[in-house]
Short mmCIF file of C-alpha atoms and ligand atoms in Angstrom, two decimals:
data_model
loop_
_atom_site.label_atom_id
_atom_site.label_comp_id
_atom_site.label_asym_id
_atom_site.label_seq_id
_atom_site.Cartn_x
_atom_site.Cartn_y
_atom_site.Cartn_z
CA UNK A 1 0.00 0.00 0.00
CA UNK A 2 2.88 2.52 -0.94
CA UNK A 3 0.56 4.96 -2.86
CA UNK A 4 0.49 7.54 -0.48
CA UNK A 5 1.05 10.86 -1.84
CA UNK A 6 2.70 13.28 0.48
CA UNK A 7 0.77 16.00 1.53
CA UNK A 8 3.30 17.23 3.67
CA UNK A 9 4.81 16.69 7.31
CA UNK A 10 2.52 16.26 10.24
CA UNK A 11 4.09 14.88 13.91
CA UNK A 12 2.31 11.85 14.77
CA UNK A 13 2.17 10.71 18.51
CA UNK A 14 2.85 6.88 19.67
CA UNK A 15 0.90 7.54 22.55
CA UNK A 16 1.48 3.94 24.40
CA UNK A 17 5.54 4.19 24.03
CA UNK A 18 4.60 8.70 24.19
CA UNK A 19 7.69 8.57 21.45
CA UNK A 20 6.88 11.11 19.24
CA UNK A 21 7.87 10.62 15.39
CA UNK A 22 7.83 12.53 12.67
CA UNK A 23 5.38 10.71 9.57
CA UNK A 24 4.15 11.27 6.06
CA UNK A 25 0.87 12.58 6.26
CA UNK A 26 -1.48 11.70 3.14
CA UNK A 27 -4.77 10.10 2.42
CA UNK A 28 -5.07 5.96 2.22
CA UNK A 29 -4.04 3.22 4.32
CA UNK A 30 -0.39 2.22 5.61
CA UNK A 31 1.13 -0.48 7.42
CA UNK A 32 1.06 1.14 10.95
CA UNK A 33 -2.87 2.58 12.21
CA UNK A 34 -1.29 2.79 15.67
CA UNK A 35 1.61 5.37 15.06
CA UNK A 36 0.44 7.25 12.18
CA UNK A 37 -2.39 10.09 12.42
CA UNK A 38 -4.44 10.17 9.32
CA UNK A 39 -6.31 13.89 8.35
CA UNK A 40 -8.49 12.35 6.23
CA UNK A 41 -9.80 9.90 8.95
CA UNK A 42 -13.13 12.20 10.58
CA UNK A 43 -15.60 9.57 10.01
CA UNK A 44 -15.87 7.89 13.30
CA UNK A 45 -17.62 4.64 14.14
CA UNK A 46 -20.18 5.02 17.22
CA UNK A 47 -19.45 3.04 19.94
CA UNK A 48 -17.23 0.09 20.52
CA UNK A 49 -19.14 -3.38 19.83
CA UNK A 50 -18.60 -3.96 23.96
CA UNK A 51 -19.68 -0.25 25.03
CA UNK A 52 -22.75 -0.59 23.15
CA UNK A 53 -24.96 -2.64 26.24
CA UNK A 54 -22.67 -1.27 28.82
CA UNK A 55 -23.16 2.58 28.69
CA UNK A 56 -26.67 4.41 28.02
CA UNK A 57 -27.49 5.31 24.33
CA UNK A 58 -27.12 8.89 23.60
CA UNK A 59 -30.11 11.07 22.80
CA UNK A 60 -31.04 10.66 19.55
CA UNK A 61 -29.17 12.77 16.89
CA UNK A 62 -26.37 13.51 19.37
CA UNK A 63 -24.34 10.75 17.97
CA UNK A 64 -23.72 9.26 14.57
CA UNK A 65 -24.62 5.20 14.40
CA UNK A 66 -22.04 3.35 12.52
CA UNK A 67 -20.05 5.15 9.48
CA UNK A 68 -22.08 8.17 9.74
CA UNK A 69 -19.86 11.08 8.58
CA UNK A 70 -19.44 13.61 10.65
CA UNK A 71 -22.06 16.49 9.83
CA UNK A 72 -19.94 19.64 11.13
CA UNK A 73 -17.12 19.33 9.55
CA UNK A 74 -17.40 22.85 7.85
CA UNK A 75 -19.35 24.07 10.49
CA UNK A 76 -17.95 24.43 14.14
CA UNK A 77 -20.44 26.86 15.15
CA UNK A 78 -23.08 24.51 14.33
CA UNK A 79 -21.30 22.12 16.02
CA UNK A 80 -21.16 24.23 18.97
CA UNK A 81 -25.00 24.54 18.99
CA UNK A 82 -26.56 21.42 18.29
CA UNK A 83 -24.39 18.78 19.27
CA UNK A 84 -24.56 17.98 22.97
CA UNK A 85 -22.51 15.94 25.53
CA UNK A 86 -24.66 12.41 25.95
CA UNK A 87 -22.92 11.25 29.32
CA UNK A 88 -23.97 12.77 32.57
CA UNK A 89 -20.68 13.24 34.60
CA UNK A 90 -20.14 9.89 36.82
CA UNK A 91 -17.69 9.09 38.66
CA UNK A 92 -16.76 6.46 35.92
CA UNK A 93 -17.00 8.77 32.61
CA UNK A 94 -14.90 11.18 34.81
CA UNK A 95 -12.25 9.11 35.51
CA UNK A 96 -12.40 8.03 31.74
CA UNK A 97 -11.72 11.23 30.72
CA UNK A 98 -8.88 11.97 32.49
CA UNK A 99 -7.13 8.78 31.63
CA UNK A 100 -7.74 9.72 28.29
CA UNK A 101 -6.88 13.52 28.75
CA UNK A 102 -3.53 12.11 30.07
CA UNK A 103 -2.82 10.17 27.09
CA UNK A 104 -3.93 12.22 24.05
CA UNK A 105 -3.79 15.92 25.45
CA UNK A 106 -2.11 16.29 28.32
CA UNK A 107 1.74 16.33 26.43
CA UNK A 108 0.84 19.49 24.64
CA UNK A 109 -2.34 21.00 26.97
CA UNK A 110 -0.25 20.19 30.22
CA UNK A 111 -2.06 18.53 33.58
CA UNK A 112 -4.46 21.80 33.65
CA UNK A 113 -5.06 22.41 30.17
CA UNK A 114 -2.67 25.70 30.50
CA UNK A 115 -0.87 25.04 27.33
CA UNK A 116 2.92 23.68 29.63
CA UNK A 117 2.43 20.30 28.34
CA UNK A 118 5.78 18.41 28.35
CA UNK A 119 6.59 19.12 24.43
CA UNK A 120 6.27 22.65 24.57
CA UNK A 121 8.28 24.67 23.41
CA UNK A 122 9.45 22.26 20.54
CA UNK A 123 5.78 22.09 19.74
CA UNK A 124 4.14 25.60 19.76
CA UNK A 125 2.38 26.68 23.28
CA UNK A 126 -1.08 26.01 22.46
CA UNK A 127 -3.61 28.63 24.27
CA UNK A 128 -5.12 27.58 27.55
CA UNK A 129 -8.27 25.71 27.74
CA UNK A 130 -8.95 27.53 31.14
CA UNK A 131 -9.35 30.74 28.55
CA UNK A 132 -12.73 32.88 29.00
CA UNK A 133 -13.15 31.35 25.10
CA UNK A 134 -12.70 27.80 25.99
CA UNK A 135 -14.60 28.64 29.28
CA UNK A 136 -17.85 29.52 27.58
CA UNK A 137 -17.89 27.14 24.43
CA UNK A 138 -20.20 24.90 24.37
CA UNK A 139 -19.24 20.95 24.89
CA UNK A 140 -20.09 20.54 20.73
CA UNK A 141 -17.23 23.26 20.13
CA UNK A 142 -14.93 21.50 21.87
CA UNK A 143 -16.33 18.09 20.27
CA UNK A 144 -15.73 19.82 17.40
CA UNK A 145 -12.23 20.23 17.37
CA UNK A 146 -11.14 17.22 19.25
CA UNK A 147 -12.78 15.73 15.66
CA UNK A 148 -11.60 18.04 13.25
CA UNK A 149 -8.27 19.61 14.31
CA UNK A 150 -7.86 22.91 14.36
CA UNK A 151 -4.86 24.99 12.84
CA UNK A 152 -1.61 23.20 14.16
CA UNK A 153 -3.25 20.55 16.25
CA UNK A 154 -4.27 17.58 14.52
CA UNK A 155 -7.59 16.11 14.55
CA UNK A 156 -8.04 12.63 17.22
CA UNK A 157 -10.93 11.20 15.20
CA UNK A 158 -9.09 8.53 14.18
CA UNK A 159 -7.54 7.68 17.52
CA UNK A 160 -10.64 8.48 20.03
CA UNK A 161 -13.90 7.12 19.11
CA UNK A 162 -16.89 9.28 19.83
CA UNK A 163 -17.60 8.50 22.99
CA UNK A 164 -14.91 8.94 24.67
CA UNK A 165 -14.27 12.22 23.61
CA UNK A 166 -17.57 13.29 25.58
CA UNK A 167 -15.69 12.15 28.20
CA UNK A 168 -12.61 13.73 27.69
CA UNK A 169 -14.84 17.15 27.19
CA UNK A 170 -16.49 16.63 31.22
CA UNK A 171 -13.12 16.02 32.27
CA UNK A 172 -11.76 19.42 30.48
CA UNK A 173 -14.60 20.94 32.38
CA UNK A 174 -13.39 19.53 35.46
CA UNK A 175 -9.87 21.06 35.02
CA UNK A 176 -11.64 24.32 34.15
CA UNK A 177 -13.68 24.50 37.17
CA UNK A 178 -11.19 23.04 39.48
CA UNK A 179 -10.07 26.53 40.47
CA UNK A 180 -13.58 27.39 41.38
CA UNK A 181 -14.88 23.94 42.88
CA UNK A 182 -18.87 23.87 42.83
CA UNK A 183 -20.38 21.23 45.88
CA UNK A 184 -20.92 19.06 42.94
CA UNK A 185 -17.61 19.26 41.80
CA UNK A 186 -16.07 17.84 44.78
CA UNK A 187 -18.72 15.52 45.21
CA UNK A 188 -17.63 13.64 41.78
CA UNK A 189 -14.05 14.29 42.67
CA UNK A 190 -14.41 12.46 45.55
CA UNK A 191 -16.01 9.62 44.19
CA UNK A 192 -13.56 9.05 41.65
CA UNK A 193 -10.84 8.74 43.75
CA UNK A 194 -12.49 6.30 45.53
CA UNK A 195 -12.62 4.34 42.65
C1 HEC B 201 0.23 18.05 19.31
C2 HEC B 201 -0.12 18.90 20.39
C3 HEC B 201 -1.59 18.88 20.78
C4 HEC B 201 -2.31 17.81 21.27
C5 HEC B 201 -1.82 16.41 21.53
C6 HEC B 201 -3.63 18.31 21.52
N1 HEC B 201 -3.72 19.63 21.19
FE1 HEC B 201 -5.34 20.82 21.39
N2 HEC B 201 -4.33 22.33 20.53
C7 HEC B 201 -3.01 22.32 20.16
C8 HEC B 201 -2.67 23.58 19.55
C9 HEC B 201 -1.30 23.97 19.03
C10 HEC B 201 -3.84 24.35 19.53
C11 HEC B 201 -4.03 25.73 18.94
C12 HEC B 201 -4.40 25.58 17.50
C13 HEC B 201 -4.62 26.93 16.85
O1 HEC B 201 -3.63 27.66 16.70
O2 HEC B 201 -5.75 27.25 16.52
C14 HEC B 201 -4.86 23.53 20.17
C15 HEC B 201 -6.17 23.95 20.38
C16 HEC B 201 -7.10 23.29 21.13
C17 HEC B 201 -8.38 23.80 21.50
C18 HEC B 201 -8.93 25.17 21.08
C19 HEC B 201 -8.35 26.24 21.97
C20 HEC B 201 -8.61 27.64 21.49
O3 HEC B 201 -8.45 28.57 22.29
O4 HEC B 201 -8.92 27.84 20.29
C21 HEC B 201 -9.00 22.86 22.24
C22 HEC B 201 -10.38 22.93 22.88
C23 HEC B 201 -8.09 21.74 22.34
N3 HEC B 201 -6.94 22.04 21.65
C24 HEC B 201 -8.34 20.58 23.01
C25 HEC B 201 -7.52 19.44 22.96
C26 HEC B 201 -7.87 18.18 23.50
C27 HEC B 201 -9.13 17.90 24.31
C28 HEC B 201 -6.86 17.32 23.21
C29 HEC B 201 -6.76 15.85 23.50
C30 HEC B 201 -7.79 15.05 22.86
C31 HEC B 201 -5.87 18.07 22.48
N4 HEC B 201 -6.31 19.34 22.34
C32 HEC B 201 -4.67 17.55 22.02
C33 HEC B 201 -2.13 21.28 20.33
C34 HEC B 201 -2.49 20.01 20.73
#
């Protein structure tokens, strides 16, 4: 399957070694899924085969069912307005997210989302997610570009399936509020590290 036609340099993350290489970045298949980041991958299946019983189906619309491609792509906006988080925030899609958060984000977001993740400054400083912006998007903006990229960051589509990116979005909420800890903040913190 050498018929890739270079499209230029992209970094692509091995995030279960967290060696970082440098790849060809073009459209089609290659030998390695697990160390290469594809652009062109932003149709997402739904939910893995096993999550399907185990978590509750998302409202209707929310999230696409199989190969469904994703509607926003041109549109974050749009994104930002109709497409809502499915999971409530448990304990258990809490602590998802922030295993997740410290696998995918964390190296260039750093522990707080402040943008002093470990690669910085060989990869630019992205801007905080505790910004007023980030602050005040909605979940679906956020969705949005965890799906789609957005300037230098490349898009996780093809690395974290739909679900779990909700979860990854309560647990950037978490980070955001943890400097201004609601009751029900703590309350979830709490019960995750219990877990
Ligand atoms: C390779 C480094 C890198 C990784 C990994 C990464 N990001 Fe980013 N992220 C960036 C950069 C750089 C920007 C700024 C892009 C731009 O200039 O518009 C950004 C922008 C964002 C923004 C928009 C911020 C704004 O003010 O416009 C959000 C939200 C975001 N990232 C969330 C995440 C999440 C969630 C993850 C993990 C799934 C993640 N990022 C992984 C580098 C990264």
């Amino acid at each position: 399957m050498r018929l890739l036609k270079m499209k230029g340099w992209c970094i692509a993350f091995s995030f279960t070694s967290l060696s970082i290489a440098l790849a060809s970045c073009g459209a089609g298949h290659h030998s390695q899924p697990d160390t290469i980041y594809m652009p062109d991958m932003v149709y997402s299946p739904a939910f893995k085969a096993q999550q399907e019983g185990a978590m509750r189906m998302p409202v209707k619309g929310t999230i696409p069912r199989n190969f469904t491609p994703y509607a926003y792509a041109k549109d974050p906006e749009a994104a930002g307005r109709e497409l809502k988080n499915p999971f409530h925030r448990t304990a258990k899609v809490f602590a998802r997210g922030q295993a997740l958060f410290n696998t995918y984000c964390i190296v260039c977001h750093g522990p707080a989302g402040e943008g002093d993740g470990t690669i910085v400054p060989k990869f630019p400083r992205p801007p905080s997610l505790q910004s007023d912006k980030v602050r005040t998007w909605p979940d679906g903006r956020i969705y949005h570009v965890i799906s789609m990229g957005q300037n230098l960051m490349p898009s996780y589509a093809s690395q974290i399936d739909v679900s779990d990116r909700w979860a990854i979005i309560h647990y950037v909420r978490a980070l955001q509020r943890s400097k201004h800890p609601t009751p029900e903040d703590l309350k979830v913190a709490a019960a995750a590290a219990k877990q």
